[in-house]
Amino acid sequence: MTTLSIGEPRSVASNNDIHGEDARGGQNTTNLDCCVCLEKFQQNEVTRVGCDHTYCHGCIRELFVRSLHDQTLFPPRCCGQEIQLALVEGLLNEEEIDNFNNRHIEHTTAHPVYCGNRACGAFVRPELITGDRARCTGCLNLTCTMCMSPYHFDADCPEDPAIQNTLALANQEGWQRCPSCRTVVQLDRGCNHMTCHCGTQFCYRCGARWRTCACAQWEQGHPFAEPEWVMPPPLARDHGPRVRELEDTMQELREFRNIALHMRGCLALGHFRRRHDGGERGFQCELCHSNHRWYILECLQCGRQICERCRRNRN
């Protein structure tokens, strides 16, 4: 199994509060299994998370480091429960901890703003925003929070024609927008309860936040229709590395979505088994395309194969 290593970790804190017990009820200090790599470790070599699963230090460190670059893994979680940074802080170096804290602020900000400098594109923390001005601490440039471009000073803020065309079409077709991040969503029929990529829940019929209106929950037609998330067409100009990273992430999310929706049904029914017969080539996860030497999870119904990390940790 490949383990990420970015920088040298600080001294590893001993998990003296982690205790394993064997079938006879006695203390077991050498037979704790990592739920990801399945190898056995002593109790001071594993971390037990909120859902009671145990991770070896290598696997849980890899999860946190990967989450800094993979939006679908942030925040790190297992069985739907968020894993607190305090549990693994001793396994990360100071730079990784700072990056994690910044990403957490970005993740929990309702309307994130990014530097309009094409060569920068960094996230601008909320305390650095005043009115329609956002100051980047990296390149020290100002960004217009209305259009996310470099600040206009004495000029009027130009409206992006691509976005305006999309919004005009949305208005014509009766599509709704997320009240938080303003993403456009199209729903042909089904449930009016929408959950946006940013986590905001709202009513598709009127656009209000969920449970703040009197609209019916269901529309006529198939009750399980899936919404389509409408994105503005790509612009010709270069948006900078951070925006390009977000565009790449959105494309990955769209690819994940088709497989993930199917996999959720398989997981709910418990239709997975472990395969250990990968030989020298090992296995490749069909969701994240990572390679795994020891085993893969295979759906008994459709035959698709996914890794343990996608099963436990991916949003």
PDB file of C-alpha atoms in Angstrom:
ATOM      1  CA  MET A   1       0.000   0.000   0.000  1.00  0.00           C
ATOM      2  CA  THR A   2       1.387   3.403  -0.976  1.00  0.00           C
ATOM      3  CA  THR A   3       1.694   5.897   1.860  1.00  0.00           C
ATOM      4  CA  LEU A   4       2.012   9.631   1.293  1.00  0.00           C
ATOM      5  CA  SER A   5       4.898  11.317   3.041  1.00  0.00           C
ATOM      6  CA  ILE A   6       4.916  15.111   2.937  1.00  0.00           C
ATOM      7  CA  GLY A   7       7.468  16.545   5.306  1.00  0.00           C
ATOM      8  CA  GLU A   8       8.703  14.926   8.482  1.00  0.00           C
ATOM      9  CA  PRO A   9       6.054  14.405  11.182  1.00  0.00           C
ATOM     10  CA  ARG A  10       6.535  15.776  14.610  1.00  0.00           C
ATOM     11  CA  SER A  11       7.150  13.409  17.495  1.00  0.00           C
ATOM     12  CA  VAL A  12       4.335  10.861  17.637  1.00  0.00           C
ATOM     13  CA  ALA A  13       2.228  11.028  20.761  1.00  0.00           C
ATOM     14  CA  SER A  14       1.563   7.715  22.452  1.00  0.00           C
ATOM     15  CA  ASN A  15      -2.080   6.626  22.441  1.00  0.00           C
ATOM     16  CA  ASN A  16      -2.077   5.317  25.998  1.00  0.00           C
ATOM     17  CA  ASP A  17      -5.870   5.587  26.139  1.00  0.00           C
ATOM     18  CA  ILE A  18      -6.293   2.955  23.413  1.00  0.00           C
ATOM     19  CA  HIS A  19      -6.819  -0.551  24.756  1.00  0.00           C
ATOM     20  CA  GLY A  20      -7.482  -3.699  22.797  1.00  0.00           C
ATOM     21  CA  GLU A  21      -9.147  -6.752  24.284  1.00  0.00           C
ATOM     22  CA  ASP A  22      -9.049 -10.319  23.040  1.00  0.00           C
ATOM     23  CA  ALA A  23     -11.938 -12.781  23.094  1.00  0.00           C
ATOM     24  CA  ARG A  24     -11.083 -13.784  26.679  1.00  0.00           C
ATOM     25  CA  GLY A  25     -11.413 -10.186  27.934  1.00  0.00           C
ATOM     26  CA  GLY A  26      -7.706  -9.684  28.600  1.00  0.00           C
ATOM     27  CA  GLN A  27      -5.506  -6.821  27.399  1.00  0.00           C
ATOM     28  CA  ASN A  28      -4.117  -7.312  23.901  1.00  0.00           C
ATOM     29  CA  THR A  29      -1.267  -4.971  23.002  1.00  0.00           C
ATOM     30  CA  THR A  30       0.025  -6.658  19.834  1.00  0.00           C
ATOM     31  CA  ASN A  31      -3.062  -7.744  17.913  1.00  0.00           C
ATOM     32  CA  LEU A  32      -4.888  -4.566  16.860  1.00  0.00           C
ATOM     33  CA  ASP A  33      -5.934  -4.536  13.200  1.00  0.00           C
ATOM     34  CA  CYS A  34      -5.843  -1.400  11.040  1.00  0.00           C
ATOM     35  CA  CYS A  35      -9.244  -1.151   9.323  1.00  0.00           C
ATOM     36  CA  VAL A  36      -7.613   0.017   6.068  1.00  0.00           C
ATOM     37  CA  CYS A  37      -4.448  -2.022   5.492  1.00  0.00           C
ATOM     38  CA  LEU A  38      -5.564  -4.933   7.761  1.00  0.00           C
ATOM     39  CA  GLU A  39      -2.077  -5.292   9.231  1.00  0.00           C
ATOM     40  CA  LYS A  40      -1.587  -5.850  12.970  1.00  0.00           C
ATOM     41  CA  PHE A  41      -0.074  -3.236  15.288  1.00  0.00           C
ATOM     42  CA  GLN A  42       0.622  -2.591  18.938  1.00  0.00           C
ATOM     43  CA  GLN A  43      -1.734  -0.244  20.768  1.00  0.00           C
ATOM     44  CA  ASN A  44       0.709   2.690  20.666  1.00  0.00           C
ATOM     45  CA  GLU A  45       0.866   2.352  16.863  1.00  0.00           C
ATOM     46  CA  VAL A  46      -2.846   2.861  16.170  1.00  0.00           C
ATOM     47  CA  THR A  47      -5.499   5.550  16.621  1.00  0.00           C
ATOM     48  CA  ARG A  48      -9.089   4.705  17.523  1.00  0.00           C
ATOM     49  CA  VAL A  49     -11.648   7.085  15.989  1.00  0.00           C
ATOM     50  CA  GLY A  50     -15.178   7.999  17.071  1.00  0.00           C
ATOM     51  CA  CYS A  51     -16.901   5.063  15.356  1.00  0.00           C
ATOM     52  CA  ASP A  52     -14.514   2.686  17.203  1.00  0.00           C
ATOM     53  CA  HIS A  53     -12.481   1.695  14.134  1.00  0.00           C
ATOM     54  CA  THR A  54      -8.696   1.623  14.513  1.00  0.00           C
ATOM     55  CA  TYR A  55      -6.206   3.061  12.012  1.00  0.00           C
ATOM     56  CA  CYS A  56      -2.470   2.537  11.976  1.00  0.00           C
ATOM     57  CA  HIS A  57      -0.502   5.778  12.131  1.00  0.00           C
ATOM     58  CA  GLY A  58       0.546   5.460   8.480  1.00  0.00           C
ATOM     59  CA  CYS A  59      -3.007   5.057   7.148  1.00  0.00           C
ATOM     60  CA  ILE A  60      -4.614   7.811   9.223  1.00  0.00           C
ATOM     61  CA  ARG A  61      -1.777  10.215   8.406  1.00  0.00           C
ATOM     62  CA  GLU A  62      -2.229   9.425   4.722  1.00  0.00           C
ATOM     63  CA  LEU A  63      -5.964  10.159   5.012  1.00  0.00           C
ATOM     64  CA  PHE A  64      -5.340  13.598   6.529  1.00  0.00           C
ATOM     65  CA  VAL A  65      -2.621  14.533   4.028  1.00  0.00           C
ATOM     66  CA  ARG A  66      -4.762  13.390   1.090  1.00  0.00           C
ATOM     67  CA  SER A  67      -7.711  15.396   2.387  1.00  0.00           C
ATOM     68  CA  LEU A  68      -5.698  18.606   1.913  1.00  0.00           C
ATOM     69  CA  HIS A  69      -5.723  18.017  -1.854  1.00  0.00           C
ATOM     70  CA  ASP A  70      -8.913  15.979  -2.373  1.00  0.00           C
ATOM     71  CA  GLN A  71     -12.161  17.802  -1.628  1.00  0.00           C
ATOM     72  CA  THR A  72     -14.140  14.549  -1.465  1.00  0.00           C
ATOM     73  CA  LEU A  73     -12.053  13.419   1.541  1.00  0.00           C
ATOM     74  CA  PHE A  74     -12.432  16.646   3.534  1.00  0.00           C
ATOM     75  CA  PRO A  75     -13.139  16.760   6.373  1.00  0.00           C
ATOM     76  CA  PRO A  76     -11.586  13.343   7.160  1.00  0.00           C
ATOM     77  CA  ARG A  77     -14.269  11.002   8.429  1.00  0.00           C
ATOM     78  CA  CYS A  78     -14.995   7.350   9.087  1.00  0.00           C
ATOM     79  CA  CYS A  79     -18.488   5.852   8.923  1.00  0.00           C
ATOM     80  CA  GLY A  80     -19.854   9.376   8.461  1.00  0.00           C
ATOM     81  CA  GLN A  81     -18.275  10.733  11.659  1.00  0.00           C
ATOM     82  CA  GLU A  82     -15.665  13.487  11.396  1.00  0.00           C
ATOM     83  CA  ILE A  83     -12.207  12.550  12.700  1.00  0.00           C
ATOM     84  CA  GLN A  84     -10.880  15.289  14.957  1.00  0.00           C
ATOM     85  CA  LEU A  85      -7.477  16.790  14.196  1.00  0.00           C
ATOM     86  CA  ALA A  86      -6.467  16.370  17.859  1.00  0.00           C
ATOM     87  CA  LEU A  87      -6.354  12.585  17.389  1.00  0.00           C
ATOM     88  CA  VAL A  88      -3.612  12.766  14.740  1.00  0.00           C
ATOM     89  CA  GLU A  89      -1.939  16.099  15.452  1.00  0.00           C
ATOM     90  CA  GLY A  90       1.217  14.352  16.640  1.00  0.00           C
ATOM     91  CA  LEU A  91       1.553  12.592  13.260  1.00  0.00           C
ATOM     92  CA  LEU A  92       1.598  15.798  11.191  1.00  0.00           C
ATOM     93  CA  ASN A  93       4.231  18.491  10.859  1.00  0.00           C
ATOM     94  CA  GLU A  94       3.483  22.146  11.584  1.00  0.00           C
ATOM     95  CA  GLU A  95       2.986  23.068   7.922  1.00  0.00           C
ATOM     96  CA  GLU A  96       0.427  20.295   7.452  1.00  0.00           C
ATOM     97  CA  ILE A  97      -1.439  21.353  10.601  1.00  0.00           C
ATOM     98  CA  ASP A  98      -1.566  24.973   9.414  1.00  0.00           C
ATOM     99  CA  ASN A  99      -2.775  23.854   5.977  1.00  0.00           C
ATOM    100  CA  PHE A 100      -5.435  21.676   7.588  1.00  0.00           C
ATOM    101  CA  ASN A 101      -6.720  24.503   9.783  1.00  0.00           C
ATOM    102  CA  ASN A 102      -6.873  26.851   6.779  1.00  0.00           C
ATOM    103  CA  ARG A 103      -8.723  24.236   4.725  1.00  0.00           C
ATOM    104  CA  HIS A 104     -11.181  23.747   7.587  1.00  0.00           C
ATOM    105  CA  ILE A 105     -11.945  27.484   7.624  1.00  0.00           C
ATOM    106  CA  GLU A 106     -12.360  27.416   3.834  1.00  0.00           C
ATOM    107  CA  HIS A 107     -14.647  24.375   4.060  1.00  0.00           C
ATOM    108  CA  THR A 108     -16.891  25.947   6.699  1.00  0.00           C
ATOM    109  CA  THR A 109     -17.110  29.403   5.072  1.00  0.00           C
ATOM    110  CA  ALA A 110     -20.559  29.910   3.535  1.00  0.00           C
ATOM    111  CA  HIS A 111     -19.336  32.177   0.695  1.00  0.00           C
ATOM    112  CA  PRO A 112     -15.615  31.452   0.115  1.00  0.00           C
ATOM    113  CA  VAL A 113     -13.620  34.109  -1.749  1.00  0.00           C
ATOM    114  CA  TYR A 114     -10.448  33.390  -3.723  1.00  0.00           C
ATOM    115  CA  CYS A 115      -7.743  35.786  -4.828  1.00  0.00           C
ATOM    116  CA  GLY A 116      -8.501  37.306  -8.245  1.00  0.00           C
ATOM    117  CA  ASN A 117      -4.799  37.356  -9.139  1.00  0.00           C
ATOM    118  CA  ARG A 118      -4.459  34.732 -11.887  1.00  0.00           C
ATOM    119  CA  ALA A 119      -1.055  33.635 -10.621  1.00  0.00           C
ATOM    120  CA  CYS A 120      -2.311  33.163  -7.044  1.00  0.00           C
ATOM    121  CA  GLY A 121      -5.939  32.085  -6.574  1.00  0.00           C
ATOM    122  CA  ALA A 122      -5.500  31.522  -2.812  1.00  0.00           C
ATOM    123  CA  PHE A 123      -8.418  31.352  -0.383  1.00  0.00           C
ATOM    124  CA  VAL A 124      -9.006  34.681   1.377  1.00  0.00           C
ATOM    125  CA  ARG A 125     -10.022  34.278   5.011  1.00  0.00           C
ATOM    126  CA  PRO A 126     -13.277  36.045   6.041  1.00  0.00           C
ATOM    127  CA  GLU A 127     -11.521  38.438   8.455  1.00  0.00           C
ATOM    128  CA  LEU A 128      -9.573  39.856   5.481  1.00  0.00           C
ATOM    129  CA  ILE A 129     -12.760  40.911   3.645  1.00  0.00           C
ATOM    130  CA  THR A 130     -14.259  44.381   4.039  1.00  0.00           C
ATOM    131  CA  GLY A 131     -17.357  45.135   2.002  1.00  0.00           C
ATOM    132  CA  ASP A 132     -16.580  44.208  -1.610  1.00  0.00           C
ATOM    133  CA  ARG A 133     -12.794  44.147  -1.025  1.00  0.00           C
ATOM    134  CA  ALA A 134     -10.792  41.043  -0.159  1.00  0.00           C
ATOM    135  CA  ARG A 135      -7.053  41.332   0.575  1.00  0.00           C
ATOM    136  CA  CYS A 136      -4.862  38.312  -0.167  1.00  0.00           C
ATOM    137  CA  THR A 137      -2.054  37.780   2.354  1.00  0.00           C
ATOM    138  CA  GLY A 138      -0.065  35.805  -0.198  1.00  0.00           C
ATOM    139  CA  CYS A 139       0.306  38.285  -3.069  1.00  0.00           C
ATOM    140  CA  LEU A 140      -1.197  41.341  -1.258  1.00  0.00           C
ATOM    141  CA  ASN A 141      -3.593  42.049  -4.150  1.00  0.00           C
ATOM    142  CA  LEU A 142      -7.221  43.112  -3.722  1.00  0.00           C
ATOM    143  CA  THR A 143     -10.121  41.074  -5.123  1.00  0.00           C
ATOM    144  CA  CYS A 144     -13.665  42.187  -5.924  1.00  0.00           C
ATOM    145  CA  THR A 145     -15.999  39.918  -3.961  1.00  0.00           C
ATOM    146  CA  MET A 146     -18.818  40.567  -6.438  1.00  0.00           C
ATOM    147  CA  CYS A 147     -17.136  39.043  -9.504  1.00  0.00           C
ATOM    148  CA  MET A 148     -14.005  37.439  -7.931  1.00  0.00           C
ATOM    149  CA  SER A 149     -11.740  39.411 -10.289  1.00  0.00           C
ATOM    150  CA  PRO A 150      -8.972  41.887  -9.357  1.00  0.00           C
ATOM    151  CA  TYR A 151     -10.499  44.896  -7.619  1.00  0.00           C
ATOM    152  CA  HIS A 152     -11.786  47.598  -9.996  1.00  0.00           C
ATOM    153  CA  PHE A 153     -11.141  50.665  -7.780  1.00  0.00           C
ATOM    154  CA  ASP A 154     -12.826  53.573  -9.664  1.00  0.00           C
ATOM    155  CA  ALA A 155     -14.314  51.415 -12.440  1.00  0.00           C
ATOM    156  CA  ASP A 156     -17.671  49.643 -12.358  1.00  0.00           C
ATOM    157  CA  CYS A 157     -17.686  45.869 -11.729  1.00  0.00           C
ATOM    158  CA  PRO A 158     -18.210  44.159 -15.098  1.00  0.00           C
ATOM    159  CA  GLU A 159     -20.679  41.284 -15.138  1.00  0.00           C
ATOM    160  CA  ASP A 160     -19.348  38.081 -16.674  1.00  0.00           C
ATOM    161  CA  PRO A 161     -21.371  37.328 -19.861  1.00  0.00           C
ATOM    162  CA  ALA A 162     -20.995  33.552 -19.449  1.00  0.00           C
ATOM    163  CA  ILE A 163     -22.496  33.642 -15.963  1.00  0.00           C
ATOM    164  CA  GLN A 164     -25.235  36.048 -17.039  1.00  0.00           C
ATOM    165  CA  ASN A 165     -26.181  33.792 -19.965  1.00  0.00           C
ATOM    166  CA  THR A 166     -26.434  30.820 -17.617  1.00  0.00           C
ATOM    167  CA  LEU A 167     -28.568  32.779 -15.151  1.00  0.00           C
ATOM    168  CA  ALA A 168     -30.835  33.993 -17.962  1.00  0.00           C
ATOM    169  CA  LEU A 169     -31.349  30.390 -19.075  1.00  0.00           C
ATOM    170  CA  ALA A 170     -31.980  29.343 -15.457  1.00  0.00           C
ATOM    171  CA  ASN A 171     -34.628  32.026 -15.092  1.00  0.00           C
ATOM    172  CA  GLN A 172     -36.254  31.020 -18.378  1.00  0.00           C
ATOM    173  CA  GLU A 173     -36.346  27.319 -17.433  1.00  0.00           C
ATOM    174  CA  GLY A 174     -37.351  27.888 -13.813  1.00  0.00           C
ATOM    175  CA  TRP A 175     -34.168  26.429 -12.312  1.00  0.00           C
ATOM    176  CA  GLN A 176     -33.172  27.286  -8.762  1.00  0.00           C
ATOM    177  CA  ARG A 177     -29.921  28.505  -7.166  1.00  0.00           C
ATOM    178  CA  CYS A 178     -28.361  27.442  -3.890  1.00  0.00           C
ATOM    179  CA  PRO A 179     -28.916  30.281  -1.386  1.00  0.00           C
ATOM    180  CA  SER A 180     -25.348  29.890  -0.077  1.00  0.00           C
ATOM    181  CA  CYS A 181     -22.906  29.260  -2.937  1.00  0.00           C
ATOM    182  CA  ARG A 182     -25.353  30.277  -5.745  1.00  0.00           C
ATOM    183  CA  THR A 183     -24.803  27.119  -7.811  1.00  0.00           C
ATOM    184  CA  VAL A 184     -27.609  26.575 -10.355  1.00  0.00           C
ATOM    185  CA  VAL A 185     -29.533  23.293 -10.114  1.00  0.00           C
ATOM    186  CA  GLN A 186     -32.092  21.742 -12.461  1.00  0.00           C
ATOM    187  CA  LEU A 187     -34.689  19.220 -11.243  1.00  0.00           C
ATOM    188  CA  ASP A 188     -37.131  17.720 -13.721  1.00  0.00           C
ATOM    189  CA  ARG A 189     -39.299  16.010 -11.088  1.00  0.00           C
ATOM    190  CA  GLY A 190     -38.984  14.384  -7.688  1.00  0.00           C
ATOM    191  CA  CYS A 191     -38.230  15.671  -4.199  1.00  0.00           C
ATOM    192  CA  ASN A 192     -38.018  19.428  -3.578  1.00  0.00           C
ATOM    193  CA  HIS A 193     -35.505  18.854  -0.758  1.00  0.00           C
ATOM    194  CA  MET A 194     -32.133  19.781  -2.294  1.00  0.00           C
ATOM    195  CA  THR A 195     -28.714  19.317  -0.692  1.00  0.00           C
ATOM    196  CA  CYS A 196     -26.058  21.353  -2.508  1.00  0.00           C
ATOM    197  CA  HIS A 197     -22.400  20.357  -2.977  1.00  0.00           C
ATOM    198  CA  CYS A 198     -21.576  22.994  -0.344  1.00  0.00           C
ATOM    199  CA  GLY A 199     -23.853  21.258   2.184  1.00  0.00           C
ATOM    200  CA  THR A 200     -26.698  23.799   2.161  1.00  0.00           C
ATOM    201  CA  GLN A 201     -30.221  22.328   2.186  1.00  0.00           C
ATOM    202  CA  PHE A 202     -32.954  24.278   0.401  1.00  0.00           C
ATOM    203  CA  CYS A 203     -36.367  24.000  -1.245  1.00  0.00           C
ATOM    204  CA  TYR A 204     -36.211  23.601  -5.021  1.00  0.00           C
ATOM    205  CA  ARG A 205     -39.682  25.085  -5.552  1.00  0.00           C
ATOM    206  CA  CYS A 206     -39.122  28.478  -3.884  1.00  0.00           C
ATOM    207  CA  GLY A 207     -35.359  28.603  -3.219  1.00  0.00           C
ATOM    208  CA  ALA A 208     -35.719  29.126   0.538  1.00  0.00           C
ATOM    209  CA  ARG A 209     -33.586  27.260   3.045  1.00  0.00           C
ATOM    210  CA  TRP A 210     -35.069  23.884   3.909  1.00  0.00           C
ATOM    211  CA  ARG A 211     -37.881  23.813   6.471  1.00  0.00           C
ATOM    212  CA  THR A 212     -38.423  27.583   6.263  1.00  0.00           C
ATOM    213  CA  CYS A 213     -41.269  27.400   3.711  1.00  0.00           C
ATOM    214  CA  ALA A 214     -44.626  25.663   3.304  1.00  0.00           C
ATOM    215  CA  CYS A 215     -43.948  24.051  -0.095  1.00  0.00           C
ATOM    216  CA  ALA A 216     -44.783  20.382  -0.697  1.00  0.00           C
ATOM    217  CA  GLN A 217     -41.826  18.013  -0.444  1.00  0.00           C
ATOM    218  CA  TRP A 218     -42.650  15.976  -3.578  1.00  0.00           C
ATOM    219  CA  GLU A 219     -43.389  16.943  -7.176  1.00  0.00           C
ATOM    220  CA  GLN A 220     -45.368  14.864  -9.636  1.00  0.00           C
ATOM    221  CA  GLY A 221     -43.505  12.025 -11.293  1.00  0.00           C
ATOM    222  CA  HIS A 222     -40.770   9.696 -10.129  1.00  0.00           C
ATOM    223  CA  PRO A 223     -39.954  10.389  -6.453  1.00  0.00           C
ATOM    224  CA  PHE A 224     -36.289   9.432  -6.810  1.00  0.00           C
ATOM    225  CA  ALA A 225     -35.302  11.692  -9.703  1.00  0.00           C
ATOM    226  CA  GLU A 226     -31.747  13.026  -9.344  1.00  0.00           C
ATOM    227  CA  PRO A 227     -30.987  16.774  -9.708  1.00  0.00           C
ATOM    228  CA  GLU A 228     -28.585  18.030 -12.376  1.00  0.00           C
ATOM    229  CA  TRP A 229     -26.048  20.606 -11.217  1.00  0.00           C
ATOM    230  CA  VAL A 230     -25.738  23.239 -13.932  1.00  0.00           C
ATOM    231  CA  MET A 231     -22.339  24.922 -14.203  1.00  0.00           C
ATOM    232  CA  PRO A 232     -21.566  28.043 -16.261  1.00  0.00           C
ATOM    233  CA  PRO A 233     -19.596  27.299 -19.470  1.00  0.00           C
ATOM    234  CA  PRO A 234     -15.809  27.551 -19.079  1.00  0.00           C
ATOM    235  CA  LEU A 235     -14.418  31.035 -19.729  1.00  0.00           C
ATOM    236  CA  ALA A 236     -11.697  31.704 -22.248  1.00  0.00           C
ATOM    237  CA  ARG A 237      -9.389  33.513 -19.848  1.00  0.00           C
ATOM    238  CA  ASP A 238      -6.985  31.832 -17.453  1.00  0.00           C
ATOM    239  CA  HIS A 239      -8.449  31.828 -13.939  1.00  0.00           C
ATOM    240  CA  GLY A 240      -5.272  31.033 -12.008  1.00  0.00           C
ATOM    241  CA  PRO A 241      -4.113  27.818 -10.312  1.00  0.00           C
ATOM    242  CA  ARG A 242      -6.640  27.785  -7.459  1.00  0.00           C
ATOM    243  CA  VAL A 243      -9.654  28.226  -9.736  1.00  0.00           C
ATOM    244  CA  ARG A 244      -8.312  25.640 -12.198  1.00  0.00           C
ATOM    245  CA  GLU A 245      -7.886  23.264  -9.260  1.00  0.00           C
ATOM    246  CA  LEU A 246     -11.533  23.809  -8.302  1.00  0.00           C
ATOM    247  CA  GLU A 247     -12.658  23.204 -11.902  1.00  0.00           C
ATOM    248  CA  ASP A 248     -10.660  19.951 -11.991  1.00  0.00           C
ATOM    249  CA  THR A 249     -12.195  18.944  -8.670  1.00  0.00           C
ATOM    250  CA  MET A 250     -15.714  19.586  -9.984  1.00  0.00           C
ATOM    251  CA  GLN A 251     -14.989  17.390 -12.998  1.00  0.00           C
ATOM    252  CA  GLU A 252     -13.741  14.630 -10.699  1.00  0.00           C
ATOM    253  CA  LEU A 253     -16.859  15.014  -8.558  1.00  0.00           C
ATOM    254  CA  ARG A 254     -19.065  14.578 -11.618  1.00  0.00           C
ATOM    255  CA  GLU A 255     -17.159  11.389 -12.522  1.00  0.00           C
ATOM    256  CA  PHE A 256     -17.343  10.121  -8.941  1.00  0.00           C
ATOM    257  CA  ARG A 257     -21.073  10.823  -8.762  1.00  0.00           C
ATOM    258  CA  ASN A 258     -22.229   8.198 -11.254  1.00  0.00           C
ATOM    259  CA  ILE A 259     -20.241   5.409  -9.607  1.00  0.00           C
ATOM    260  CA  ALA A 260     -20.805   6.678  -6.065  1.00  0.00           C
ATOM    261  CA  LEU A 261     -24.603   6.750  -6.420  1.00  0.00           C
ATOM    262  CA  HIS A 262     -24.519   3.111  -7.479  1.00  0.00           C
ATOM    263  CA  MET A 263     -22.021   2.160  -4.770  1.00  0.00           C
ATOM    264  CA  ARG A 264     -24.161   3.696  -2.028  1.00  0.00           C
ATOM    265  CA  GLY A 265     -26.926   1.276  -2.901  1.00  0.00           C
ATOM    266  CA  CYS A 266     -24.501  -1.646  -2.805  1.00  0.00           C
ATOM    267  CA  LEU A 267     -23.047  -0.510   0.539  1.00  0.00           C
ATOM    268  CA  ALA A 268     -26.501  -0.096   2.051  1.00  0.00           C
ATOM    269  CA  LEU A 269     -27.272  -3.706   1.203  1.00  0.00           C
ATOM    270  CA  GLY A 270     -23.899  -5.005   2.435  1.00  0.00           C
ATOM    271  CA  HIS A 271     -23.077  -6.550  -0.931  1.00  0.00           C
ATOM    272  CA  PHE A 272     -19.287  -6.316  -0.648  1.00  0.00           C
ATOM    273  CA  ARG A 273     -16.610  -8.927  -0.085  1.00  0.00           C
ATOM    274  CA  ARG A 274     -12.831  -8.634   0.193  1.00  0.00           C
ATOM    275  CA  ARG A 275     -10.740 -10.038  -2.653  1.00  0.00           C
ATOM    276  CA  HIS A 276      -7.141 -10.947  -1.886  1.00  0.00           C
ATOM    277  CA  ASP A 277      -6.189 -12.630  -5.185  1.00  0.00           C
ATOM    278  CA  GLY A 278      -4.642  -9.646  -6.944  1.00  0.00           C
ATOM    279  CA  GLY A 279      -1.238 -11.261  -7.407  1.00  0.00           C
ATOM    280  CA  GLU A 280       1.746  -9.066  -8.209  1.00  0.00           C
ATOM    281  CA  ARG A 281      -0.379  -6.477 -10.027  1.00  0.00           C
ATOM    282  CA  GLY A 282      -2.748  -5.997  -7.089  1.00  0.00           C
ATOM    283  CA  PHE A 283      -6.008  -4.093  -7.545  1.00  0.00           C
ATOM    284  CA  GLN A 284      -7.206  -0.671  -8.691  1.00  0.00           C
ATOM    285  CA  CYS A 285     -10.172   1.157  -7.151  1.00  0.00           C
ATOM    286  CA  GLU A 286     -12.790   2.035  -9.784  1.00  0.00           C
ATOM    287  CA  LEU A 287     -13.777   5.181  -7.893  1.00  0.00           C
ATOM    288  CA  CYS A 288     -10.478   6.915  -7.039  1.00  0.00           C
ATOM    289  CA  HIS A 289      -8.184   4.810  -9.315  1.00  0.00           C
ATOM    290  CA  SER A 290      -5.676   4.199  -6.504  1.00  0.00           C
ATOM    291  CA  ASN A 291      -3.666   0.972  -6.564  1.00  0.00           C
ATOM    292  CA  HIS A 292      -3.819  -1.540  -3.721  1.00  0.00           C
ATOM    293  CA  ARG A 293      -1.591  -4.536  -3.212  1.00  0.00           C
ATOM    294  CA  TRP A 294      -3.338  -6.600  -0.562  1.00  0.00           C
ATOM    295  CA  TYR A 295      -7.075  -6.504  -1.211  1.00  0.00           C
ATOM    296  CA  ILE A 296     -10.054  -4.719  -2.782  1.00  0.00           C
ATOM    297  CA  LEU A 297     -13.790  -4.635  -2.007  1.00  0.00           C
ATOM    298  CA  GLU A 298     -15.943  -6.221  -4.718  1.00  0.00           C
ATOM    299  CA  CYS A 299     -19.699  -5.819  -5.050  1.00  0.00           C
ATOM    300  CA  LEU A 300     -21.361  -9.234  -5.178  1.00  0.00           C
ATOM    301  CA  GLN A 301     -24.194  -7.788  -7.256  1.00  0.00           C
ATOM    302  CA  CYS A 302     -22.449  -5.814 -10.017  1.00  0.00           C
ATOM    303  CA  GLY A 303     -18.763  -6.768  -9.676  1.00  0.00           C
ATOM    304  CA  ARG A 304     -17.462  -3.188  -9.266  1.00  0.00           C
ATOM    305  CA  GLN A 305     -14.356  -2.856  -7.109  1.00  0.00           C
ATOM    306  CA  ILE A 306     -13.633  -0.019  -4.658  1.00  0.00           C
ATOM    307  CA  CYS A 307     -10.996   0.502  -1.986  1.00  0.00           C
ATOM    308  CA  GLU A 308     -11.530   0.621   1.768  1.00  0.00           C
ATOM    309  CA  ARG A 309     -10.765   4.342   1.852  1.00  0.00           C
ATOM    310  CA  CYS A 310     -13.580   5.200  -0.576  1.00  0.00           C
ATOM    311  CA  ARG A 311     -15.946   3.009   1.415  1.00  0.00           C
ATOM    312  CA  ARG A 312     -15.130   4.554   4.787  1.00  0.00           C
ATOM    313  CA  ASN A 313     -13.761   8.046   4.179  1.00  0.00           C
ATOM    314  CA  ARG A 314     -15.036   9.582   0.955  1.00  0.00           C
ATOM    315  CA  ASN A 315     -18.005  11.978   1.053  1.00  0.00           C
TER     316      ASN A 315
END
